[in-house]
Coordinates of C-alpha atoms in Angstrom, one line a residue:
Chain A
X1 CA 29.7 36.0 117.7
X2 CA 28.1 37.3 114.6
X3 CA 23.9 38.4 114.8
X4 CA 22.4 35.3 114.8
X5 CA 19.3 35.3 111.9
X6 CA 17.9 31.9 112.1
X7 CA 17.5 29.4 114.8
X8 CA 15.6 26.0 114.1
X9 CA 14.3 23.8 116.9
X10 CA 13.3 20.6 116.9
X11 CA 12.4 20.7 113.5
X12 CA 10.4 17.5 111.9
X13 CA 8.2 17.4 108.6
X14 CA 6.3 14.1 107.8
X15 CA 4.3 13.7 104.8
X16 CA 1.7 11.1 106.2
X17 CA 2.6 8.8 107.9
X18 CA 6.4 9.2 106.6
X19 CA 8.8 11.2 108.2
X20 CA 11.1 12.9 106.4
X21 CA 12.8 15.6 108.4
X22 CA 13.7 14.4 112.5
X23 CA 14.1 16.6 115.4
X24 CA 16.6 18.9 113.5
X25 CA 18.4 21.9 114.8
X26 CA 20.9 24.4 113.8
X27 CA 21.3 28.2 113.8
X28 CA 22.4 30.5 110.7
X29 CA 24.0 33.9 111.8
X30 CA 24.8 36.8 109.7
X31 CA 27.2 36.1 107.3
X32 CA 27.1 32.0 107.5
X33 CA 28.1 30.2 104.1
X34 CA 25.8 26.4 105.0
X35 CA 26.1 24.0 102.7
X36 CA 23.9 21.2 103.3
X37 CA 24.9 18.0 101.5
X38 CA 23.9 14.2 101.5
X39 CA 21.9 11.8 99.4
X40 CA 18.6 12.0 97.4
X41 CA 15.9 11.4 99.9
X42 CA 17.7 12.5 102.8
X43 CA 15.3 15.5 103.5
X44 CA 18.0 18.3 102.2
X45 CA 15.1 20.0 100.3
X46 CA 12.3 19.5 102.5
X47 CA 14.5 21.1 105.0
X48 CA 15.2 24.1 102.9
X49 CA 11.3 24.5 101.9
X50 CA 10.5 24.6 105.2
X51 CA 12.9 27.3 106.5
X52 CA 11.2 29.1 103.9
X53 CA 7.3 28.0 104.8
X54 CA 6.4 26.5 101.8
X55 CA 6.0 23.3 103.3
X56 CA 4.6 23.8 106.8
X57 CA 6.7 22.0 109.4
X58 CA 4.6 19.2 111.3
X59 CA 6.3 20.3 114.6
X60 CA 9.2 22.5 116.0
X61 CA 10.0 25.9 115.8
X62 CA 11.6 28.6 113.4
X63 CA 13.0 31.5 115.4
X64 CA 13.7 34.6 113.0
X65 CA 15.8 37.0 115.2
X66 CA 14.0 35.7 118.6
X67 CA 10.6 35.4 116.9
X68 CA 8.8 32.1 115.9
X69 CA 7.3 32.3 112.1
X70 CA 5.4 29.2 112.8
X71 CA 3.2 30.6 115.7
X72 CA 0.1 32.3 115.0
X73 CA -0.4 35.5 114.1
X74 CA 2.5 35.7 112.1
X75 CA 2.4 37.0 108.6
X76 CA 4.4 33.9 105.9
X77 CA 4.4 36.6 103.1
X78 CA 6.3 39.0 105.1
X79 CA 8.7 36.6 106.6
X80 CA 9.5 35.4 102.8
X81 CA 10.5 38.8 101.6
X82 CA 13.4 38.5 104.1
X83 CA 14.5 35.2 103.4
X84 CA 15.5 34.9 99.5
X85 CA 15.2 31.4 97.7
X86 CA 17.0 30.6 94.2
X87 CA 15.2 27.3 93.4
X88 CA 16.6 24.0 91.1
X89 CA 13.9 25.0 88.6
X90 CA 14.5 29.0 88.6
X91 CA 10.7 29.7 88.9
X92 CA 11.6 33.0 87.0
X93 CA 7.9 34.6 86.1
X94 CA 7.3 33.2 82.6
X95 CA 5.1 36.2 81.8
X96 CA 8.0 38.8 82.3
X97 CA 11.0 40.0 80.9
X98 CA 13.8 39.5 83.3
X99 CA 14.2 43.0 84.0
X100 CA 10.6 43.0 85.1
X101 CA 10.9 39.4 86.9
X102 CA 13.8 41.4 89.3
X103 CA 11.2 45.0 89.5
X104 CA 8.1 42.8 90.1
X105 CA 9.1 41.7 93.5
X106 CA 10.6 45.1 95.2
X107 CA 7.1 47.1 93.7
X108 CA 4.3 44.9 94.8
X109 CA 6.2 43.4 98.3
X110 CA 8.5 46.3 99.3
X111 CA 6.4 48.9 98.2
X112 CA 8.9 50.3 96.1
X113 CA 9.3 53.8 93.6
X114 CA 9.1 51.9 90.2
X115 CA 12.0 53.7 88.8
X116 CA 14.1 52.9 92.3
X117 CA 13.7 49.4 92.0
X118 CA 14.7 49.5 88.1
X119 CA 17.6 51.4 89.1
X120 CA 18.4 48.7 92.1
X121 CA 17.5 45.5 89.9
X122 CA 20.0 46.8 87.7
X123 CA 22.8 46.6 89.8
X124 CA 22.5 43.3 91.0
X125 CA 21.8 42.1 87.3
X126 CA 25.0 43.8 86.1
X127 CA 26.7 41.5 89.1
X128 CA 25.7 38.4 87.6
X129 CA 26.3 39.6 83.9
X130 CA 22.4 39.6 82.9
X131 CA 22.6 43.3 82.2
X132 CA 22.2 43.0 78.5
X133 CA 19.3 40.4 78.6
X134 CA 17.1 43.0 80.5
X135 CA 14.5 42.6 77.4
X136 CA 14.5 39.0 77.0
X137 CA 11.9 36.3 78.5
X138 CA 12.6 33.8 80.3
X139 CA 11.9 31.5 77.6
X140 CA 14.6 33.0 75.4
X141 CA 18.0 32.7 77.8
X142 CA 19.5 29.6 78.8
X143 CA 19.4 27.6 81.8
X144 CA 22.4 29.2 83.5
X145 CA 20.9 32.5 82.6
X146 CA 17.8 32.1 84.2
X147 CA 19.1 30.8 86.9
X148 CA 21.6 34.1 87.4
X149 CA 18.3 36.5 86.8
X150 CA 17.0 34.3 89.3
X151 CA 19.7 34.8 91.9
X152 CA 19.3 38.6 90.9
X153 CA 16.1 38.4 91.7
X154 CA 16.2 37.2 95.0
X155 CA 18.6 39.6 95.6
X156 CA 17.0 42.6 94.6
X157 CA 15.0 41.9 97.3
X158 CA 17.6 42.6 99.9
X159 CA 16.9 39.5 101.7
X160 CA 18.8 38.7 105.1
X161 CA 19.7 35.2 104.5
X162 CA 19.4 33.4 100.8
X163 CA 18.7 30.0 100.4
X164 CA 19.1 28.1 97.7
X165 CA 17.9 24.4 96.6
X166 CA 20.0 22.2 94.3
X167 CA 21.0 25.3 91.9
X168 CA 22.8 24.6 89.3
X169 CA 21.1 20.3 89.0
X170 CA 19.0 21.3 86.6
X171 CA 21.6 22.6 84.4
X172 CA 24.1 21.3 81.7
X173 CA 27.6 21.0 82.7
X174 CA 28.6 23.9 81.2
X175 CA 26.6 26.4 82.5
X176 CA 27.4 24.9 86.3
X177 CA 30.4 26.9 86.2
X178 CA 28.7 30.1 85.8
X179 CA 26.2 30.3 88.4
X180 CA 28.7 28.9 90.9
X181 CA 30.9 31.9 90.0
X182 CA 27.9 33.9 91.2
X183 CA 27.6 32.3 94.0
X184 CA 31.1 32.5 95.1
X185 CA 31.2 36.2 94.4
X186 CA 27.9 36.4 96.9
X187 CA 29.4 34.0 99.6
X188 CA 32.6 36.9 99.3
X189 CA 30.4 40.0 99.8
X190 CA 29.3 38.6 102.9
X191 CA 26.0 37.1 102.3
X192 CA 24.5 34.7 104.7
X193 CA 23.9 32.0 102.3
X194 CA 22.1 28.5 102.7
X195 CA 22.6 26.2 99.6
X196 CA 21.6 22.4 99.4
X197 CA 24.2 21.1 97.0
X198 CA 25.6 18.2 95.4
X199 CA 28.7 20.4 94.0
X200 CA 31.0 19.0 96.5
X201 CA 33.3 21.5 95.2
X202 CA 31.6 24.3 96.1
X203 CA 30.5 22.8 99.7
X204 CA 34.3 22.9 100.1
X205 CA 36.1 25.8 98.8
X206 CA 33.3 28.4 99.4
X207 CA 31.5 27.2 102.6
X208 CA 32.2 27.7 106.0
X209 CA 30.3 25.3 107.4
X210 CA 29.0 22.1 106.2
X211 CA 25.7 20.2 107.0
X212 CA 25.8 16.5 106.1
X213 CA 22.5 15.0 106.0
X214 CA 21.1 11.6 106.1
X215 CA 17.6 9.8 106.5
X216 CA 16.1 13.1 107.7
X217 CA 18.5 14.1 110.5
X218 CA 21.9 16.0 110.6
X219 CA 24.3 13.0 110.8
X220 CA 26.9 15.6 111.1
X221 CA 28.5 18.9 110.9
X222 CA 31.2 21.2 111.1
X223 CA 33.8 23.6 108.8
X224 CA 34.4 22.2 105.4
X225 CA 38.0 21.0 106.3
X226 CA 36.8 18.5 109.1
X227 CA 33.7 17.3 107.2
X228 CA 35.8 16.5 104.5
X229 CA 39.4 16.1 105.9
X230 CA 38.3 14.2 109.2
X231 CA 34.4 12.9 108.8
X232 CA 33.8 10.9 111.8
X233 CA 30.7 9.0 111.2
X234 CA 30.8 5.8 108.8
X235 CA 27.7 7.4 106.9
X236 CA 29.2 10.7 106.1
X237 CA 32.8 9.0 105.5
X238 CA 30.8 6.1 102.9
X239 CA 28.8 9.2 101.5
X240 CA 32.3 11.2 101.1
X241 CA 34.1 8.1 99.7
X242 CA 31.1 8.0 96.9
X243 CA 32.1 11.2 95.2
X244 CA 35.9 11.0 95.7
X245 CA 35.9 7.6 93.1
Chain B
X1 CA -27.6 28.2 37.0
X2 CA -30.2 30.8 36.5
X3 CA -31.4 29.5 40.0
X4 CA -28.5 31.2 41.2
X5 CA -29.3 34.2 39.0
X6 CA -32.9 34.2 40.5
X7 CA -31.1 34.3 44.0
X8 CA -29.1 37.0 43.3
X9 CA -31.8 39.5 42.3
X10 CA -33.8 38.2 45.6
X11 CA -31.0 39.1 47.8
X12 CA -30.5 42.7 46.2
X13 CA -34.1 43.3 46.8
X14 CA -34.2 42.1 50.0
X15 CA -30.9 44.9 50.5
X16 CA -32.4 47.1 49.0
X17 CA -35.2 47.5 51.1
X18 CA -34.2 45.8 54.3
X19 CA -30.5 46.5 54.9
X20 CA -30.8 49.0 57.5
X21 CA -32.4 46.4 59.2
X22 CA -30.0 43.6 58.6
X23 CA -27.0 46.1 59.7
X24 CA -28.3 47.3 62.8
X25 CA -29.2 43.7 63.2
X26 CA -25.7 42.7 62.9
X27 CA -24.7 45.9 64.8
X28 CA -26.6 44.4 68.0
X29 CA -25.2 41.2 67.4
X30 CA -22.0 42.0 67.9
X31 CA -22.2 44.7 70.8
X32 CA -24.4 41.8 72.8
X33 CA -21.8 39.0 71.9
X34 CA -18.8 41.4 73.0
X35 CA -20.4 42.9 76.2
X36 CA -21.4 39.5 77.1
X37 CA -18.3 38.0 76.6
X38 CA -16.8 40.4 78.6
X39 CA -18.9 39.9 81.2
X40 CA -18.3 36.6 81.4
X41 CA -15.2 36.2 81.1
X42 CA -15.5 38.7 84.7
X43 CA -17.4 36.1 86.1
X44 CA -15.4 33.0 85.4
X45 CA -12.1 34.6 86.4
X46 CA -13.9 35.3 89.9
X47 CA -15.3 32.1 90.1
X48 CA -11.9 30.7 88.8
X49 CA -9.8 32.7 91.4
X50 CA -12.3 31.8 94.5
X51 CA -12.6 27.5 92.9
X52 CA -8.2 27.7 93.5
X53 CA -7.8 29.5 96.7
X54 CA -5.8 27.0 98.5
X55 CA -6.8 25.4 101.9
X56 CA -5.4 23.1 104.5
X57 CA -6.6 20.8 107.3
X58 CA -4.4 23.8 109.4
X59 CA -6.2 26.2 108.4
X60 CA -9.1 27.5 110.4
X61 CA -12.1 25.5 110.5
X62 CA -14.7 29.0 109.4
X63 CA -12.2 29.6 106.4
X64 CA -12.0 25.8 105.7
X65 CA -16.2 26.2 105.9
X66 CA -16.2 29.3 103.6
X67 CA -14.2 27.9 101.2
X68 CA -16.2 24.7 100.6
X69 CA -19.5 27.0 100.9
X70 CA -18.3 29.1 98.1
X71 CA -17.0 25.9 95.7
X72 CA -20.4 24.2 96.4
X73 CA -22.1 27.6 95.0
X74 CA -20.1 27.9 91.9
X75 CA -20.4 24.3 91.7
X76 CA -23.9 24.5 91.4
X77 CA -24.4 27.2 89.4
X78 CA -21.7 26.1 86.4
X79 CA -24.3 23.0 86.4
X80 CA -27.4 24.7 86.3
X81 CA -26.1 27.6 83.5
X82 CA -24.1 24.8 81.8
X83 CA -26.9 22.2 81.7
X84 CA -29.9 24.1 80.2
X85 CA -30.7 25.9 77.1
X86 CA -29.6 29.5 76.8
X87 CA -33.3 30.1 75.1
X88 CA -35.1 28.8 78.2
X89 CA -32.7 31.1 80.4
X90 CA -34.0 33.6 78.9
X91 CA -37.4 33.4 78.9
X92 CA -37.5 32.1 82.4
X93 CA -35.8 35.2 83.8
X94 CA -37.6 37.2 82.1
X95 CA -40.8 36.8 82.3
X96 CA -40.3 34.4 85.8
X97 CA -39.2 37.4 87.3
X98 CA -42.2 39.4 86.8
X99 CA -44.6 36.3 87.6
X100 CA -43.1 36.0 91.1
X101 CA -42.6 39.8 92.3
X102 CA -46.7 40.4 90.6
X103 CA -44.7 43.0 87.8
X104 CA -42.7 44.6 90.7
X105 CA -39.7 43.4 89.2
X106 CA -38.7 43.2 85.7
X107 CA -36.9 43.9 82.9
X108 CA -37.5 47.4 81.1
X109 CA -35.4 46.8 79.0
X110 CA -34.8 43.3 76.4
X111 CA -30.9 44.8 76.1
X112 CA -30.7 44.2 80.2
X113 CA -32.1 41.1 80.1
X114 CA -30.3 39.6 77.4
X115 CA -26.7 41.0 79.1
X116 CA -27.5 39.6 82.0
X117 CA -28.6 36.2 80.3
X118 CA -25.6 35.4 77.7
X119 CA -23.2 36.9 80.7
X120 CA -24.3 33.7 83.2
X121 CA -24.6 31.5 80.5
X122 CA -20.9 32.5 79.0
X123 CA -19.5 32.8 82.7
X124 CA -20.7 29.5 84.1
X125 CA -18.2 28.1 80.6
X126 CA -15.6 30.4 81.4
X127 CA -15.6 29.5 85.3
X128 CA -14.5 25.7 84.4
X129 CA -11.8 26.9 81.7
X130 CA -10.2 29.0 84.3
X131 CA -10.3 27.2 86.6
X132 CA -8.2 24.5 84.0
X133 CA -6.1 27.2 83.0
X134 CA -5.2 28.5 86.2
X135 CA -4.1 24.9 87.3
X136 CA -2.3 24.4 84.1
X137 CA 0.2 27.1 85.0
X138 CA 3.2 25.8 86.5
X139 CA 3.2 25.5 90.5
X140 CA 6.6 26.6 90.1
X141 CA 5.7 30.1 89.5
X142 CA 3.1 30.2 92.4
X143 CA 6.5 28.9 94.5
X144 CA 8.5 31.7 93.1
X145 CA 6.1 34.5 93.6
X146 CA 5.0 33.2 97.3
X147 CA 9.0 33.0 97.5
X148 CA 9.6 36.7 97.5
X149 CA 7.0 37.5 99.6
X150 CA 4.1 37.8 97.5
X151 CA 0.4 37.1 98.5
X152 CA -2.4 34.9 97.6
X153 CA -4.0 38.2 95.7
X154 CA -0.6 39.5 94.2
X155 CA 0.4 36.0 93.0
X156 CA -2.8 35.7 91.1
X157 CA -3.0 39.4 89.4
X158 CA 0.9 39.9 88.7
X159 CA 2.1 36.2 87.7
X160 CA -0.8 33.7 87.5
X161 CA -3.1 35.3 86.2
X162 CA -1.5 36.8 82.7
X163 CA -0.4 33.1 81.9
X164 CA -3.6 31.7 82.9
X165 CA -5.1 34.4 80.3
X166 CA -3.0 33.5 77.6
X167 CA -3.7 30.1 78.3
X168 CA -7.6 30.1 77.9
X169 CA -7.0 33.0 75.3
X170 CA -8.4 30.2 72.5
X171 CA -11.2 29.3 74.9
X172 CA -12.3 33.2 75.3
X173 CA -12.3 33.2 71.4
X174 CA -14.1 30.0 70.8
X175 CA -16.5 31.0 73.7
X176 CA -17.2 34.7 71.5
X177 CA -17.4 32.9 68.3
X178 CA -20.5 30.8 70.5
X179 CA -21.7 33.8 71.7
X180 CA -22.2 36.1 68.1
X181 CA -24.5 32.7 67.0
X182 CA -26.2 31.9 69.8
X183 CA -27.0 35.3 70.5
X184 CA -29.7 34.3 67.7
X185 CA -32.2 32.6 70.2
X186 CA -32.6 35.9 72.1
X187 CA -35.3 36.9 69.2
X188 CA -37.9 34.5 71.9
X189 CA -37.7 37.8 74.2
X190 CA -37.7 40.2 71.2
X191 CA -34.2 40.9 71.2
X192 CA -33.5 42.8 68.0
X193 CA -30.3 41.2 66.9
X194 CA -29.2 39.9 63.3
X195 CA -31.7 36.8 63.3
X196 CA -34.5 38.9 64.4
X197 CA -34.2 40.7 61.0
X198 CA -34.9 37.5 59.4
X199 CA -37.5 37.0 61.1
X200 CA -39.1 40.5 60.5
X201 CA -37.9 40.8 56.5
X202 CA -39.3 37.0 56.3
X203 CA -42.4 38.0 57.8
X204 CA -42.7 41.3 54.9
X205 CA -41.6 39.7 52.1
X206 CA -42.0 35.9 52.3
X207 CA -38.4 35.5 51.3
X208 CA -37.2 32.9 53.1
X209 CA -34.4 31.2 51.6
X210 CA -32.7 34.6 50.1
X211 CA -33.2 36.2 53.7
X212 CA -31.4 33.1 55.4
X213 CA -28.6 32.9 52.5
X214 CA -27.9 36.6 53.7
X215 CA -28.0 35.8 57.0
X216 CA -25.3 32.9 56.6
X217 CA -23.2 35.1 54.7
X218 CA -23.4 37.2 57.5
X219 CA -22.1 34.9 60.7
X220 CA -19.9 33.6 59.0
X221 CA -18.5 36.7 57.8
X222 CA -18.8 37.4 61.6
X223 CA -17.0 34.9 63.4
X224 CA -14.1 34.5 60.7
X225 CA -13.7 38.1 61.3
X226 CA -13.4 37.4 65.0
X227 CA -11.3 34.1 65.0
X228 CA -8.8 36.3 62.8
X229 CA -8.8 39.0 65.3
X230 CA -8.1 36.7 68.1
X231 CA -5.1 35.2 66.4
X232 CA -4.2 38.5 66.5
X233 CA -4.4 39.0 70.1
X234 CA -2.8 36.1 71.3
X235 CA 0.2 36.9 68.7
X236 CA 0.4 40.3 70.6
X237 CA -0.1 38.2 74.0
X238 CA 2.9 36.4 73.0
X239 CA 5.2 39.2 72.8
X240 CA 7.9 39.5 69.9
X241 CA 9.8 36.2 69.0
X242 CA 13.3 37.7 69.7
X243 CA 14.7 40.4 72.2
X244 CA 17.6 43.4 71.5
X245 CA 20.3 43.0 73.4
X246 CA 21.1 46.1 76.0
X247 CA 24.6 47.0 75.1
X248 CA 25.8 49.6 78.0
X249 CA 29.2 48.1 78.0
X250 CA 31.4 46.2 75.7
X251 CA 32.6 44.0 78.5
X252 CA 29.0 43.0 80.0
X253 CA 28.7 40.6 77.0
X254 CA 31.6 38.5 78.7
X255 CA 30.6 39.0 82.3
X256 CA 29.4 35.9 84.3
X257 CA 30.8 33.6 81.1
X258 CA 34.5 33.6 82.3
X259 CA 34.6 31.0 84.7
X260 CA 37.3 30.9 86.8
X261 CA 40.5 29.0 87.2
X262 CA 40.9 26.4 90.2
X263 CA 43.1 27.9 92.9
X264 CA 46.8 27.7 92.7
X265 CA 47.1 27.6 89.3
X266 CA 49.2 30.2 87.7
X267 CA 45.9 32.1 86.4
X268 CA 44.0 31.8 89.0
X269 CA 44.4 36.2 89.9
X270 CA 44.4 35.1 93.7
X271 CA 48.0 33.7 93.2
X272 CA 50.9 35.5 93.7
X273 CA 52.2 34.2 89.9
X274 CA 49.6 35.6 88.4
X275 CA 50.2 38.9 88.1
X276 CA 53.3 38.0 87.1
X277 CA 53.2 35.8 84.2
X278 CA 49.2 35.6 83.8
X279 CA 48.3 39.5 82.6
X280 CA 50.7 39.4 79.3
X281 CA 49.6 36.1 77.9
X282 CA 46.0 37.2 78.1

């Protein structure tokens, strides 16, 4: 049994009067692929955002090894700069160059040497192929390209677990293809990965476990090959049946 | 036409004798507009950053309390600043100040006094446009700075804060550009700026419509200068229109474009065929 990382518990988020995430729980360990599909609406998100504190969780517990993050006392910032997020609309800083955007992060949170961090932004930004881009702003690179400095980024952070929200929906078809390649060749290095998807593809092949979700509760879930092979609620199996055509 | 003519020589006399005055006049024109635009601008980026500290119901009730305290302030003093004449600021602080304290405080100085009054006057404008141009930069970037850990304070100085600058960058200028003509009324506390040396060349030589035809010349000459410069700024603000590529490695120009094949197929380089038949055909 791998380290386990995260561990939710009874996990519900209402905005108002409307719930949108019910009494949830699951557990990430070290070296967990999650993908967590399901409809619009169905709270995928909201989860996500709140594993990460930016929305606060109207009950329930987070437990980061053993510890909860929602009790008081606890420090949000420092809890983030463990747990990466690669968001839908790559939030890269708009005021840096991407080389900066991957520095920024490690100097001012991590307290690291300026010229360490460089060196260490580097190598993560020759992994997703943004190595010659280093001088360009986000405003100048494409949507796939940001969204790989983004994921190098996050990583230059050494986080334990990354999460990451609808990445590649807010690109064009083309440019899918190339941050899922990134992603892949993170999921093979052994990084305990999160990702709220609607590339059923990807939940399949490169997942090893899969979190279908529906009206704010986890209707269901288990490795890719029984979700998708064997579903065994009539939700997930009509949810399924909508992308196979 | 030989009005014009007559105006002419008036003006070169006026130079003549008077343009020491008229350039130091302009000198402290500018260095008053500048320093209290600076200033300022100090003040409404505080005021700014303490109007957009976030709050919640969860958080606790003496921060909630502080928080509201400190908006009501700023609230009240945007109003005030904003709402009266810069001229009557002036001559209420200083010679209210004295009048209350019995001459135990006051200004020894008009230079002080003026600071201190265009630097309220051009912060309680400033506090309102950064407080727009802080909420005009994209929450997204808030989300991705808070998402790698970063503070409330490091959020603001390393990614909100530059964008929020270049944002308000036209409202700094215009706000300048205010402050070198309305820097005029500080003559009521005998501020020796450029309209000041109207006043004392008028007062010499009685001639009023050269004097004042020097004086246009003059802000205007002024404040194109200084919406010139500012263009100039926020083109360097902007940063250069295109980027050079960083060429290490002939092959990083393909990396992260080559998408891979689906498995099973022959070129997929998981599959046993591949290195079979796959490597010569590419």
């Amino acid at each position: 049994m791998a380290e386990q990382i995260l561990q939710i518990n009874h996990l519900s988020k209402s905005f108002g009067s409307n719930p949108v995430l019910r009494d949830i729980d699951f557990t990430v360990s070290k070296g967990d692929v999650i993908s967590i599909i399901g409809a619009s609406g169905s709270g995928k998100s909201t989860l996500l955002r709140c594993v990460n504190l930016l929305e606060t969780p109207s009950s329930g517990e987070i437990l980061y090894h053993g510890k909860n993050v929602l009790g008081r006392g606890t420090n949000p910032a420092e809890y983030r700069a463990h747990v990466g997020m690669v968001f839908q609309s790559f939030n890269l800083f708009n005021n840096m160059t991407v080389l900066e955007n991957c520095v920024v992060g490690q100097v001012k949170v991590l307290k690291r040497d300026r010229e360490a961090a460089r060196v260490h932004a580097m190598e993560y930004l020759e992994k997703v192929g943004m190595a010659p881009y280093i001088k360009a702003k986000p405003r100048q690179i494409s949507g796939g390209q940001k969204q790989r400095v983004a994921i190098a980024r996050a990583m230059a952070m050494d986080p334990e677990v990354l999460l990451f929200d609808e990445p590649t929906s807010a690109l064009d078809p083309e440019m899918v293809g190339e941050v899922l390649n990134v992603m892949r060749n993170l999921a093979e290095s052994g990084m305990t990965m999160l990702v709220v998807t609607h590339e059923m593809a990807f939940a399949r092949d490169v997942s090893k476990q899969v979190v279908y979700m529906n009206n704010g509760v986890i209707c269901e879930q288990g490795s890719p090959a029984e979700l998708f092979g064997n579903p065994q609620k009539q939700e997930t199996k009509d949810f399924l049946s909508r992308f196979r055509g | 036409m030989n009005k014009f003519a007559q105006l002419g020589a008036d003006i070169a006399k006026l130079w003549t004798k008077y343009s020491g005055a008229y350039i130091s006049g302009i000198e402290n024109t500018l260095i008053l507009a500048l320093i209290g635009t600076v200033i300022g601008c100090l003040i409404g980026f505080i005021c700014g950053v303490l109007n957009t500290i976030p709050y919640s119901r969860s958080d606790h009730p003496v921060k909630r309390f502080f928080l509201k305290l400190i908006r009501v302030i700023i609230r009240i003093y945007v109003e005030v600043f904003r709402g009266t004449p810069m001229v009557l600021q002036a001559v209420f602080l200083f010679y209210g100040l004295p009048y209350f304290t019995d001459n135990a405080v006051k200004f020894t100085s008009v230079w002080a006094a003026a600071i201190v009054v265009v630097s309220i006057n051009t912060g309680a404008y400033m506090a309102e446009s950064v407080r727009g141009g802080i909420i005009s930069v994209d929450p997204g970037q808030t989300e991705g700075a808070k998402a790698i850990g970063m503070t409330h304070v490091q959020t603001m100085t390393s990614v909100i804060l530059p964008q929020a600058l270049r944002n308000i960058m036209p409202q700094i200028g215009n706000n300048f550009i205010i402050n070198v003509k309305d820097t005029s009324v500080m003559f009521i506390i005998g501020f020796p700026d450029f309209f000041a040396a109207h006043r004392a060349t008028v007062g010499a030589s009685y001639l009023y419509f050269p004097s004042a035809t020097v004086e246009m010349v003059g802000y205007l000459t002024m404040t194109l200068l200084a919406s010139f410069l500012l263009r100039w700024v926020e083109k360097r603000l902007d940063g250069a229109g295109s980027y050079e590529l960083v060429q290490t490695d002939q092959l990083t120009m393909t990396a992260g474009t080559y998408n891979h094949p689906d498995r099973g197929t022959p070129f997929d380089e998981r599959s046993k065929e591949y290195g079979q038949t796959g490597k010569e055909e590419r």
